[in-house]
PDB file of N, CA and C in Angstrom:
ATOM      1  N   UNK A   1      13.908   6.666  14.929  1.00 52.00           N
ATOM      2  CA  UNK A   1      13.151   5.506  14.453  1.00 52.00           C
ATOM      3  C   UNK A   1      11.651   5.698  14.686  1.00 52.00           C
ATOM      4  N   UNK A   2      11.621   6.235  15.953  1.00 64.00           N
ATOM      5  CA  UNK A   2       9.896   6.566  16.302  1.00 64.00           C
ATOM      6  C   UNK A   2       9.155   7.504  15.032  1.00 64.00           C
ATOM      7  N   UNK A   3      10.012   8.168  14.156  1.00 88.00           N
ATOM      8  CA  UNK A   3       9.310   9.267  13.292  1.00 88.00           C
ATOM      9  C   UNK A   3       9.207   8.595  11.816  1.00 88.00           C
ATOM     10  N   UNK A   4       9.800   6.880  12.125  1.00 91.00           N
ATOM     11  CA  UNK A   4       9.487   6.123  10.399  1.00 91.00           C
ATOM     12  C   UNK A   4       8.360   5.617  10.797  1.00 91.00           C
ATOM     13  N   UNK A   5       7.551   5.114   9.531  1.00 91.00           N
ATOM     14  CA  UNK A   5       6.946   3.715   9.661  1.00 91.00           C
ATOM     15  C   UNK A   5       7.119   2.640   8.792  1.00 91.00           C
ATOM     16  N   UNK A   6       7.008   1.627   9.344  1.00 91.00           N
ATOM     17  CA  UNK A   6       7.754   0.510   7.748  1.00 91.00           C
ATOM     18  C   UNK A   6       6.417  -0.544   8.173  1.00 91.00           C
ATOM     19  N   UNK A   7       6.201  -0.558   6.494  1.00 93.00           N
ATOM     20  CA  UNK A   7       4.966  -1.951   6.183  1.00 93.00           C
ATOM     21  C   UNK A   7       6.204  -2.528   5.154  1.00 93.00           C
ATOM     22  N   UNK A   8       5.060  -3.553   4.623  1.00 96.00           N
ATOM     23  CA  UNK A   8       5.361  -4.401   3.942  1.00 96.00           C
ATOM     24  C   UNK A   8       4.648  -4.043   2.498  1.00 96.00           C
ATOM     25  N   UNK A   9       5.311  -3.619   1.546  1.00 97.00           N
ATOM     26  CA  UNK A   9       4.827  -3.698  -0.114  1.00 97.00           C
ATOM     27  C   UNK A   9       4.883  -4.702  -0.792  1.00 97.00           C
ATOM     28  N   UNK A  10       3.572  -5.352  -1.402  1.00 98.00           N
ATOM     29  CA  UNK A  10       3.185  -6.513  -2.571  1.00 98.00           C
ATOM     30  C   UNK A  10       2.854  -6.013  -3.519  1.00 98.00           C
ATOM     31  N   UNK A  11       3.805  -6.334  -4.598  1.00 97.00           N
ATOM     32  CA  UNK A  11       3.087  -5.768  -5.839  1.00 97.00           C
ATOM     33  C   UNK A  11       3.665  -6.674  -7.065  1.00 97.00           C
ATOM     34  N   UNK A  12       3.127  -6.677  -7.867  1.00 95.00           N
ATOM     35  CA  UNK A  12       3.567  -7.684  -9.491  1.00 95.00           C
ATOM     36  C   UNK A  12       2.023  -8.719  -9.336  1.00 95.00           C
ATOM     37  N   UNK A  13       0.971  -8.468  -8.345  1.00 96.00           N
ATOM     38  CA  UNK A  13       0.094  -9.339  -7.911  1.00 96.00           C
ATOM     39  C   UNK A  13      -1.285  -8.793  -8.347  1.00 96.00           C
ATOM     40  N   UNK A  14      -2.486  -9.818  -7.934  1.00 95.00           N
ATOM     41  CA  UNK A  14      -3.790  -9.154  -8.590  1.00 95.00           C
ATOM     42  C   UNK A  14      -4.716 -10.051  -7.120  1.00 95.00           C
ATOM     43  N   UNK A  15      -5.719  -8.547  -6.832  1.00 96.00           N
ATOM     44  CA  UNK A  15      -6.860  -8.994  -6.018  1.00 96.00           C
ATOM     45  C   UNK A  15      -7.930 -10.070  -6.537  1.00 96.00           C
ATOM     46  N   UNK A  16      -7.941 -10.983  -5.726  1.00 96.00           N
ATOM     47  CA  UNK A  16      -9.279 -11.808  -5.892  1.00 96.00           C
ATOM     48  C   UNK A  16     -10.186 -11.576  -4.350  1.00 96.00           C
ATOM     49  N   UNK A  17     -11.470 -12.920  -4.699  1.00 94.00           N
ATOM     50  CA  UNK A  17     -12.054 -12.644  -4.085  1.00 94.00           C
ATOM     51  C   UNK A  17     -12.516 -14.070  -3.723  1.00 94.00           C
ATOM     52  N   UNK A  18     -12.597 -14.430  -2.182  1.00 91.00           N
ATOM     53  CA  UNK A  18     -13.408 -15.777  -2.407  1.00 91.00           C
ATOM     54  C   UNK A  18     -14.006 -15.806  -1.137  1.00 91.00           C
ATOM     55  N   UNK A  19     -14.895 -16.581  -1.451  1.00 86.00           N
ATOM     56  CA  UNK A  19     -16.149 -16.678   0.622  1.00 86.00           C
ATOM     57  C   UNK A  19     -16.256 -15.420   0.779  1.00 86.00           C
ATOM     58  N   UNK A  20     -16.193 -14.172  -0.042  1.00 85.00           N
ATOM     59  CA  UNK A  20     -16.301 -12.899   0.789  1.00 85.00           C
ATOM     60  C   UNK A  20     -15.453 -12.308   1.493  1.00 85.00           C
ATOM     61  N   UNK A  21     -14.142 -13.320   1.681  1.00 91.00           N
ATOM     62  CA  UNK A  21     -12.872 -11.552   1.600  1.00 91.00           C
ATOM     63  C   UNK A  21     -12.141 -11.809   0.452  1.00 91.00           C
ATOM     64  N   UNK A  22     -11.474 -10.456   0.326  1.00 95.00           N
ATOM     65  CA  UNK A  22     -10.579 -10.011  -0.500  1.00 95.00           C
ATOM     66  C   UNK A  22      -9.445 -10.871  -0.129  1.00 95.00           C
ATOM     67  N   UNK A  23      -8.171 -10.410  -0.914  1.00 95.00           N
ATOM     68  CA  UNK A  23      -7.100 -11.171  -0.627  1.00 95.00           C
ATOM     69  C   UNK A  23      -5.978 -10.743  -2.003  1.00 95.00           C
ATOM     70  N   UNK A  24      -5.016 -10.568  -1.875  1.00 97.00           N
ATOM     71  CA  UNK A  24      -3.628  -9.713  -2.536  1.00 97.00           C
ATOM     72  C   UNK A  24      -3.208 -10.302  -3.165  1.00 97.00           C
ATOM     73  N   UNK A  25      -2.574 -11.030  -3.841  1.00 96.00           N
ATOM     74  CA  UNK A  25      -1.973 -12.560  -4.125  1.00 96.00           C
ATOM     75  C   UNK A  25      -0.682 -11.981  -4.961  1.00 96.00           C
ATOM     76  N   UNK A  26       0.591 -12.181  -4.267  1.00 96.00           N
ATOM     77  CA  UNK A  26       1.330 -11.903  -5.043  1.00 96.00           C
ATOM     78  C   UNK A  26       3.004 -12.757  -4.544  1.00 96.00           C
ATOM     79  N   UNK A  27       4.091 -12.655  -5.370  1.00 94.00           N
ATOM     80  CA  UNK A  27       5.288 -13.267  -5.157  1.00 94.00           C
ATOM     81  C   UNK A  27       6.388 -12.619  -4.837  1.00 94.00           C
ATOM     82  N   UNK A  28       5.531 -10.897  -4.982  1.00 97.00           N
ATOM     83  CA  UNK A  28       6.733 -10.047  -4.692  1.00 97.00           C
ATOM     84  C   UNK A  28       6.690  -9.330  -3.730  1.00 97.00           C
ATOM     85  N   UNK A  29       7.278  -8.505  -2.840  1.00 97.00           N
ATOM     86  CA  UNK A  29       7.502  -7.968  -1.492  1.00 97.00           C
ATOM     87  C   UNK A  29       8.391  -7.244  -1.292  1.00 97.00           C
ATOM     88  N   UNK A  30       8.442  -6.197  -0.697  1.00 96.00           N
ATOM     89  CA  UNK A  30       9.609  -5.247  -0.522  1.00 96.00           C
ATOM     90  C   UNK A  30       9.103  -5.129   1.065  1.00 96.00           C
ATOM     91  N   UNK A  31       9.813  -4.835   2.259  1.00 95.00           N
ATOM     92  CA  UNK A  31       9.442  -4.124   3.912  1.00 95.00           C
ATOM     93  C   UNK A  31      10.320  -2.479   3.246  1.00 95.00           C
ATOM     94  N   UNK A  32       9.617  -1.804   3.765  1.00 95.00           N
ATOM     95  CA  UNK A  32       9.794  -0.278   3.393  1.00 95.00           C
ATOM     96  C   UNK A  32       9.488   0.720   4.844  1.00 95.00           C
ATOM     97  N   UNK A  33      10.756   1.436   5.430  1.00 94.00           N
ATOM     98  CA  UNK A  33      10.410   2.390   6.397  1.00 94.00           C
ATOM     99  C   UNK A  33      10.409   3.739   5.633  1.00 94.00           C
ATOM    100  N   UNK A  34       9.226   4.454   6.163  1.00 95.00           N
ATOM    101  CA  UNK A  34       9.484   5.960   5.285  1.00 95.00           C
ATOM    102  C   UNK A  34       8.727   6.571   6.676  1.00 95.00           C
ATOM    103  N   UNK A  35       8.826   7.886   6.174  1.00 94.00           N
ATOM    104  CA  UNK A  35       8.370   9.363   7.527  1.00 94.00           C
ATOM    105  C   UNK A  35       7.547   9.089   7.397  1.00 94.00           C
ATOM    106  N   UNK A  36       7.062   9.705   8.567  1.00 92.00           N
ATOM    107  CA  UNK A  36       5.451   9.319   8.790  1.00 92.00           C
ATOM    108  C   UNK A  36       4.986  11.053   8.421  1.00 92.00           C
ATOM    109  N   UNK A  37       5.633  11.715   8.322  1.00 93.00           N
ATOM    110  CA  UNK A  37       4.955  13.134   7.611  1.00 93.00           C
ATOM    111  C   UNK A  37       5.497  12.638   5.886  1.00 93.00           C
ATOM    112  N   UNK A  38       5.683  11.343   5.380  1.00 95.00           N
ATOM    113  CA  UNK A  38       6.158  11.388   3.782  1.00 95.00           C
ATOM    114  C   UNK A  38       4.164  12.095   3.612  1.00 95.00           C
ATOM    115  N   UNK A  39       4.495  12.458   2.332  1.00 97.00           N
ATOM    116  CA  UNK A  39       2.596  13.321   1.205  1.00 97.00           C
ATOM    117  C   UNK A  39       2.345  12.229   0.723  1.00 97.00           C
ATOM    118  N   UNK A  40       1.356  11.741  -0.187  1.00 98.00           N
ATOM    119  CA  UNK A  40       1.230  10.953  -0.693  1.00 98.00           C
ATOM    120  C   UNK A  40       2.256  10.708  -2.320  1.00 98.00           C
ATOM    121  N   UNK A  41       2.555  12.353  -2.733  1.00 97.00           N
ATOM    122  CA  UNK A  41       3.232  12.109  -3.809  1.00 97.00           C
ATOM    123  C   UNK A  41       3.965  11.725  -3.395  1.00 97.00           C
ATOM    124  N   UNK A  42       5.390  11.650  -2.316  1.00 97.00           N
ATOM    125  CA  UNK A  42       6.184  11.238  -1.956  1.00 97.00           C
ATOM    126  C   UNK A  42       6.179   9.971  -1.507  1.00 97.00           C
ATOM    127  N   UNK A  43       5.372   9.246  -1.749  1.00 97.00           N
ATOM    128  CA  UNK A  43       5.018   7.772  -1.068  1.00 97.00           C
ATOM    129  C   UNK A  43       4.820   7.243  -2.414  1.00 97.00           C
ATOM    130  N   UNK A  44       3.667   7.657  -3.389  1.00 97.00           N
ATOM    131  CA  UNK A  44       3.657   7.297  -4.574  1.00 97.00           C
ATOM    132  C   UNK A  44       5.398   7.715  -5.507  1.00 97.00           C
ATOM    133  N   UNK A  45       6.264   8.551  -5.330  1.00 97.00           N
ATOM    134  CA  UNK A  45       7.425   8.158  -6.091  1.00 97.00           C
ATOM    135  C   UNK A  45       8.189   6.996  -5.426  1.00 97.00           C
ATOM    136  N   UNK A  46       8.481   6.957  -3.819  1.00 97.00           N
ATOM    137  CA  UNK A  46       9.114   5.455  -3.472  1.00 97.00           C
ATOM    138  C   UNK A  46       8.416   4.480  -4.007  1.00 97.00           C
ATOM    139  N   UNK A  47       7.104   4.166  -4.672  1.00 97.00           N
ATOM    140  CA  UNK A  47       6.766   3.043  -5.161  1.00 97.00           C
ATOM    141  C   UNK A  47       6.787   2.718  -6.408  1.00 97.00           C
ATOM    142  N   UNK A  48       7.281   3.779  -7.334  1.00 97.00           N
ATOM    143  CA  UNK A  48       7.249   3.628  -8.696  1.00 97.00           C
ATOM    144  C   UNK A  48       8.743   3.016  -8.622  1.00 97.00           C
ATOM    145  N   UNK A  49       9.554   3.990  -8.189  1.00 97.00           N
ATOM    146  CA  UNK A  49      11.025   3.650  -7.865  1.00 97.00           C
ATOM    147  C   UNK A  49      11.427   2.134  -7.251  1.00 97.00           C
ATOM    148  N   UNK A  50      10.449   1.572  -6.051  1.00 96.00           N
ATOM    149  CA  UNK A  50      10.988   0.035  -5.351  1.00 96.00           C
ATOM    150  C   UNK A  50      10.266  -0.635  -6.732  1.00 96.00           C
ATOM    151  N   UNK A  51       8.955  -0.807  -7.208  1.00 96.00           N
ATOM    152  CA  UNK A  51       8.934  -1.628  -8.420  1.00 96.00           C
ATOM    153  C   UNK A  51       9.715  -1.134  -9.614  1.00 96.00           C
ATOM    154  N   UNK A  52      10.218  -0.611 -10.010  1.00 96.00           N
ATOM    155  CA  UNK A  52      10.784  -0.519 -10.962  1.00 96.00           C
ATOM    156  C   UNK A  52       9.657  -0.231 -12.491  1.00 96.00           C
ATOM    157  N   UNK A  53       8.726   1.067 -11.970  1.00 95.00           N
ATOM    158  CA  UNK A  53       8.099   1.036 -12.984  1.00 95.00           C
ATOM    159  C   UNK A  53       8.116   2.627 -13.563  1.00 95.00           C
ATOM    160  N   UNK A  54       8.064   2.946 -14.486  1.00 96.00           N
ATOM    161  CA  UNK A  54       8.068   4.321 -15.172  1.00 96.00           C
ATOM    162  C   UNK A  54       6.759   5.285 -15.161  1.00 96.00           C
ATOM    163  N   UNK A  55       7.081   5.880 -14.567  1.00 96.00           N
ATOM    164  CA  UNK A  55       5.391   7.036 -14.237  1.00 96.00           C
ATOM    165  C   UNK A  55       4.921   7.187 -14.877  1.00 96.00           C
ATOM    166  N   UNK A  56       5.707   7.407 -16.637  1.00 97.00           N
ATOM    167  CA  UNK A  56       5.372   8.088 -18.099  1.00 97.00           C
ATOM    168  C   UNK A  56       4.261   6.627 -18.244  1.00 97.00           C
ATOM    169  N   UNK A  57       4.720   5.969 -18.092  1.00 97.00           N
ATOM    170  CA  UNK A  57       3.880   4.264 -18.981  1.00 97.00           C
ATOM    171  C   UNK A  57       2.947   3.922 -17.907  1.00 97.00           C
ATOM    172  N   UNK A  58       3.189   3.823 -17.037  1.00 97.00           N
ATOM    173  CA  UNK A  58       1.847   3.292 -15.922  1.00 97.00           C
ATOM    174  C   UNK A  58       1.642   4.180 -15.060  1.00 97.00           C
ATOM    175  N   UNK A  59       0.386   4.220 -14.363  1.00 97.00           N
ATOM    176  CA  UNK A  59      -0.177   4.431 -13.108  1.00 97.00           C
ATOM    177  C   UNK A  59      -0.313   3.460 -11.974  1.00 97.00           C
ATOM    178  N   UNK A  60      -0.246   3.667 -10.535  1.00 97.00           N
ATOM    179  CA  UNK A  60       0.105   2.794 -10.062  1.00 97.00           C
ATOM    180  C   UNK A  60      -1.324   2.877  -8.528  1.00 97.00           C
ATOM    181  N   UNK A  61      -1.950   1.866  -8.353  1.00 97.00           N
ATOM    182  CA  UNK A  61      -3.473   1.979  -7.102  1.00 97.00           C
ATOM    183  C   UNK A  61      -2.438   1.188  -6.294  1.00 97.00           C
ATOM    184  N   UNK A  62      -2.595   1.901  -5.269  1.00 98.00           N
ATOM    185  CA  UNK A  62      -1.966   1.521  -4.234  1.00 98.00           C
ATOM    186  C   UNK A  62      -3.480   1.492  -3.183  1.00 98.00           C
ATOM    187  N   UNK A  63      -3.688   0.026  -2.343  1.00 98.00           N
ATOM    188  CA  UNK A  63      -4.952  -0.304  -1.616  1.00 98.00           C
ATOM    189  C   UNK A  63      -4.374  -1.187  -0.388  1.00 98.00           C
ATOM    190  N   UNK A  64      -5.234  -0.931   1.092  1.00 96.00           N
ATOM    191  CA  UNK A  64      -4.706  -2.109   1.410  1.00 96.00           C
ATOM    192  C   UNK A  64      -5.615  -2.572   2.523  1.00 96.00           C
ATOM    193  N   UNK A  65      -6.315  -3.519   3.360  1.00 93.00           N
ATOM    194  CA  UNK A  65      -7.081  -4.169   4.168  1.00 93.00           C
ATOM    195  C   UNK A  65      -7.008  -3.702   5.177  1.00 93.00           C
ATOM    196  N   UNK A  66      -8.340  -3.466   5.501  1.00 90.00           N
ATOM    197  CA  UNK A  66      -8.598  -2.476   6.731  1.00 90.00           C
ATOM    198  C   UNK A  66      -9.366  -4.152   8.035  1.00 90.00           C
ATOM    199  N   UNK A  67      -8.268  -3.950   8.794  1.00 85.00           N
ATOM    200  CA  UNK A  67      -8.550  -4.824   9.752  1.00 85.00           C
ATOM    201  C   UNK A  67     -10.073  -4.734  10.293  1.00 85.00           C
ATOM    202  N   UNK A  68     -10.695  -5.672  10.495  1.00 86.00           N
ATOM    203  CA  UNK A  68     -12.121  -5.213  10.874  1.00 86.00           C
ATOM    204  C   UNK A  68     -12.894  -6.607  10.832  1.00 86.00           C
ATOM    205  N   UNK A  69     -14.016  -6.512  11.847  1.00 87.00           N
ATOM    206  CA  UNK A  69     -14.661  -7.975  12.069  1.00 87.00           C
ATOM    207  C   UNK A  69     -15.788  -8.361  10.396  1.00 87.00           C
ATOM    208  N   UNK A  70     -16.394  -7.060   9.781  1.00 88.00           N
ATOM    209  CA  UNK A  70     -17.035  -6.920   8.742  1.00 88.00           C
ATOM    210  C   UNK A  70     -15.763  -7.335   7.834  1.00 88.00           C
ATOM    211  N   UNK A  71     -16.287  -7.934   6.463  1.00 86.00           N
ATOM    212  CA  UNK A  71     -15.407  -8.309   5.087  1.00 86.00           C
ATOM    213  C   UNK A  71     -15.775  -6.731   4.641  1.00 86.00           C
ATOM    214  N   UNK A  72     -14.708  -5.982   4.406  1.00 91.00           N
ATOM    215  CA  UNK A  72     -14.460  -4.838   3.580  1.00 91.00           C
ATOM    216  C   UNK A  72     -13.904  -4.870   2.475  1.00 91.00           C
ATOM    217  N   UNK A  73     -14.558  -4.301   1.229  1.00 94.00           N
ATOM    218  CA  UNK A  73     -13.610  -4.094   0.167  1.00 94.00           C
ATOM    219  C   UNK A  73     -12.204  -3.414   0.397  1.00 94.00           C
ATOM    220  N   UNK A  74     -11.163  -3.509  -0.595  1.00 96.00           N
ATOM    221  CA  UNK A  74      -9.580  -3.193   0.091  1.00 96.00           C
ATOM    222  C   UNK A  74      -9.985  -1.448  -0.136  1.00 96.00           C
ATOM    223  N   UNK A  75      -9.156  -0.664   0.700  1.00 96.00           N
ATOM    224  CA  UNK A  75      -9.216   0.865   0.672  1.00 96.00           C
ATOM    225  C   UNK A  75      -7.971   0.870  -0.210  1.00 96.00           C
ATOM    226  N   UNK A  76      -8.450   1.936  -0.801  1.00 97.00           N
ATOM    227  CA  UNK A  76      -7.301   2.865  -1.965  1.00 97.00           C
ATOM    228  C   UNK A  76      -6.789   3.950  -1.346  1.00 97.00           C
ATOM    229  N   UNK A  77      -5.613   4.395  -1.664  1.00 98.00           N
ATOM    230  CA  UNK A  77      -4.894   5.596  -1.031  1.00 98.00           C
ATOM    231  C   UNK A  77      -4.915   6.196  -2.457  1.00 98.00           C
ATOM    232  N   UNK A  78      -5.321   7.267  -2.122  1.00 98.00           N
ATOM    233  CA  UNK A  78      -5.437   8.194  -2.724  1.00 98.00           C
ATOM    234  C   UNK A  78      -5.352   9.658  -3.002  1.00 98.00           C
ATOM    235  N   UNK A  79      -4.406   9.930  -1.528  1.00 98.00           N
ATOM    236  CA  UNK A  79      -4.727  11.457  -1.126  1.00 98.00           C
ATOM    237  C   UNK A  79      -3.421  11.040   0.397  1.00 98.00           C
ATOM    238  N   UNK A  80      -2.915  12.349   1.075  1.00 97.00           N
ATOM    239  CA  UNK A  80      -2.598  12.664   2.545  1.00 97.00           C
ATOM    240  C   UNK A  80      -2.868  12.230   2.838  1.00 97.00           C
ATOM    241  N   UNK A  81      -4.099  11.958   3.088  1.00 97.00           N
ATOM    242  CA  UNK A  81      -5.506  11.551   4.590  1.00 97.00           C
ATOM    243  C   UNK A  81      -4.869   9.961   4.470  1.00 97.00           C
ATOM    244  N   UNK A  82      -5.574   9.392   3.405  1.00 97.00           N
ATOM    245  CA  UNK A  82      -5.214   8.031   3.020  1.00 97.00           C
ATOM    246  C   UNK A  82      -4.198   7.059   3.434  1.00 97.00           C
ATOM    247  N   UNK A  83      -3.187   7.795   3.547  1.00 96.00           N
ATOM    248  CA  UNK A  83      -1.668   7.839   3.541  1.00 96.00           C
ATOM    249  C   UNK A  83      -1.353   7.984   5.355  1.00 96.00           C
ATOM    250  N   UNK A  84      -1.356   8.480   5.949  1.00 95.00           N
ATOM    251  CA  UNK A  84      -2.141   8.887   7.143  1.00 95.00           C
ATOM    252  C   UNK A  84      -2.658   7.521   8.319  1.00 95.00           C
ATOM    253  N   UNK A  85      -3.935   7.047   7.066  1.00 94.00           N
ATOM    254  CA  UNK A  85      -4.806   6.331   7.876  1.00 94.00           C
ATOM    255  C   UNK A  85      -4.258   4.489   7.831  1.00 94.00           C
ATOM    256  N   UNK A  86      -2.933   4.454   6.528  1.00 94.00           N
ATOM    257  CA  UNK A  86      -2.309   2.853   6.739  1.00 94.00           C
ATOM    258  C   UNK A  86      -1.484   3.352   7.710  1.00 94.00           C
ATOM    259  N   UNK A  87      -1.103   3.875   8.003  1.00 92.00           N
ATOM    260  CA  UNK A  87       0.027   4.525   8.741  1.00 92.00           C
ATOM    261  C   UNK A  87      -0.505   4.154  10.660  1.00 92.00           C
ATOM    262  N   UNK A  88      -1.838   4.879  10.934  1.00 90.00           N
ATOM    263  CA  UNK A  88      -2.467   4.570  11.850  1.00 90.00           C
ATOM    264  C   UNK A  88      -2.689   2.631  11.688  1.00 90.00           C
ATOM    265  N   UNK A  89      -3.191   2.219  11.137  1.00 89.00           N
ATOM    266  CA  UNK A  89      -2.987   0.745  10.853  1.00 89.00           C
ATOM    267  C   UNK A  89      -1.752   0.330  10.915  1.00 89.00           C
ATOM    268  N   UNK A  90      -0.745   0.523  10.295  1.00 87.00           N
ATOM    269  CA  UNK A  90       0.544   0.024  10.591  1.00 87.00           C
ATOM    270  C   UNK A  90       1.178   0.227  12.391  1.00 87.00           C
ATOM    271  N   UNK A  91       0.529   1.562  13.062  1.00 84.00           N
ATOM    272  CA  UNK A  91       1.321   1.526  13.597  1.00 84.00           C
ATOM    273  C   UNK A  91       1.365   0.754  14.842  1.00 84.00           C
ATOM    274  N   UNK A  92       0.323  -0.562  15.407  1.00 82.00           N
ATOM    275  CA  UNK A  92      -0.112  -1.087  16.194  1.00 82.00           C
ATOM    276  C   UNK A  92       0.025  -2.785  15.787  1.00 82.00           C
ATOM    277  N   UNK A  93       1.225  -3.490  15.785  1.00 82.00           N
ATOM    278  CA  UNK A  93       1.364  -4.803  15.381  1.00 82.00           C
ATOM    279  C   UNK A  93      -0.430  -5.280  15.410  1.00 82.00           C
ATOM    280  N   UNK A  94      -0.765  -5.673  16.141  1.00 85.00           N
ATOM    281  CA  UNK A  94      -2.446  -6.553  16.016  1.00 85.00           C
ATOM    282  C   UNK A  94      -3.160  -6.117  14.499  1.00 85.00           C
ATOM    283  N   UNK A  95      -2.822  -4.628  13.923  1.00 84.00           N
ATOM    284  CA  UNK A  95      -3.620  -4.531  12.437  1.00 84.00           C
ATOM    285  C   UNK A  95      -2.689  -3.777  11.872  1.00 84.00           C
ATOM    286  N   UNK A  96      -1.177  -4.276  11.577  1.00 90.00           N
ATOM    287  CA  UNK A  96      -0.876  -4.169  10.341  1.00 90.00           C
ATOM    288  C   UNK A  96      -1.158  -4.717   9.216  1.00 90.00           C
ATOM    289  N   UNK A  97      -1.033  -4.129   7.813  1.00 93.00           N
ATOM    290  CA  UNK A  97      -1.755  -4.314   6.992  1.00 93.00           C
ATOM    291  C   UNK A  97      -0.773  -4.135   5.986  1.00 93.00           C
ATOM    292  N   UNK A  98      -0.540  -4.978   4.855  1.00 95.00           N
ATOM    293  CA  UNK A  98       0.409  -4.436   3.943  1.00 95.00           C
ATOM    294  C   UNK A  98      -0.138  -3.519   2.452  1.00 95.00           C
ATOM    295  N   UNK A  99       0.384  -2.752   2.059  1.00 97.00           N
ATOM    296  CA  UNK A  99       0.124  -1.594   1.001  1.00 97.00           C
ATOM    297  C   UNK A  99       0.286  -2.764  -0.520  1.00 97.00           C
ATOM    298  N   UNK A 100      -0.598  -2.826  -1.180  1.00 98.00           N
ATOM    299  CA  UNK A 100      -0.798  -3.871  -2.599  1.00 98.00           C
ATOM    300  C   UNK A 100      -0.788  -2.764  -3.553  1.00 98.00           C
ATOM    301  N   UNK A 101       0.235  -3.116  -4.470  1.00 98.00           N
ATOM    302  CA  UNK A 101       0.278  -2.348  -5.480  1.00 98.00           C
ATOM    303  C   UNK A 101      -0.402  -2.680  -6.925  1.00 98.00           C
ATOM    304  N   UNK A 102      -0.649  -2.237  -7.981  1.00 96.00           N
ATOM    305  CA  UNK A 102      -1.098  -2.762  -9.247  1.00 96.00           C
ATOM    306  C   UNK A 102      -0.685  -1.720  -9.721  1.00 96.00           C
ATOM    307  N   UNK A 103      -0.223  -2.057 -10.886  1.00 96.00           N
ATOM    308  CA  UNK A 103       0.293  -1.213 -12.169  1.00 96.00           C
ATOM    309  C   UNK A 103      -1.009  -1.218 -13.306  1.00 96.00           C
ATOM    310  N   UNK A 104      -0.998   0.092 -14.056  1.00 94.00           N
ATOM    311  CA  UNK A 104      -2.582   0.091 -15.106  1.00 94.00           C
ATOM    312  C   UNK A 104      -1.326   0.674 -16.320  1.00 94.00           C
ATOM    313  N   UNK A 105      -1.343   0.067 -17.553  1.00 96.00           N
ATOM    314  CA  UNK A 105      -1.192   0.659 -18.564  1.00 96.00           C
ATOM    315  C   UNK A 105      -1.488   2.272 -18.582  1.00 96.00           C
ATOM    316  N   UNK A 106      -1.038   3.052 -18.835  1.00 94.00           N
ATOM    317  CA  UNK A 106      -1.706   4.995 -19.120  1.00 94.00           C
ATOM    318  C   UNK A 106      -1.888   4.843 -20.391  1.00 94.00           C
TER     319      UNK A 106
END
């Protein structure tokens, strides 16, 4: 169990913005444990797969709130590192953070 990590995935939702933070807004949710050595491609196919969306037709930004006393725009994963660094966020209850998905037409 020590070698998963499990957040929480929102996605079918769209970022706004108000007073200066961000904020996720959505109705849907999946809790997801995966390796903590998963790549990012391997993180990006569990998410095409839990939403139920087709790789061929969309692309999918996966972003998520970086705990912090400053209002930050949401971080994008985009890479290992990325992938990595919610992971370090997840892994300390006080700044977990959940992974927000959006789907883009290709």
């Amino acid at each position: 169990f020590m070698d998963k990590v499990r957040f929480v995935v929102l996605y079918d939702g769209e970022w706004s913005q108000s007073g200066g933070k961000f904020k996720y807004q959505s109705e849907k949710s999946r809790l997801i444990s995966v390796s903590r050595e998963i790549s990012y491609e391997s993180l990006e196919d569990i998410i095409f797969d839990l939403i139920n969306v087709n790789p061929n037709e969309f692309s999918i930004k996966m972003k998520y709130l970086f705990n912090s006393p400053e209002v930050l725009a949401p971080f994008e994963v985009v890479n290992d590192d990325d992938v990595q660094m919610i992971f370090c966020e997840n892994s300390v209850v006080k700044t977990r953070t959940s992974l927000c998905v959006t789907t883009v037409p290709r």
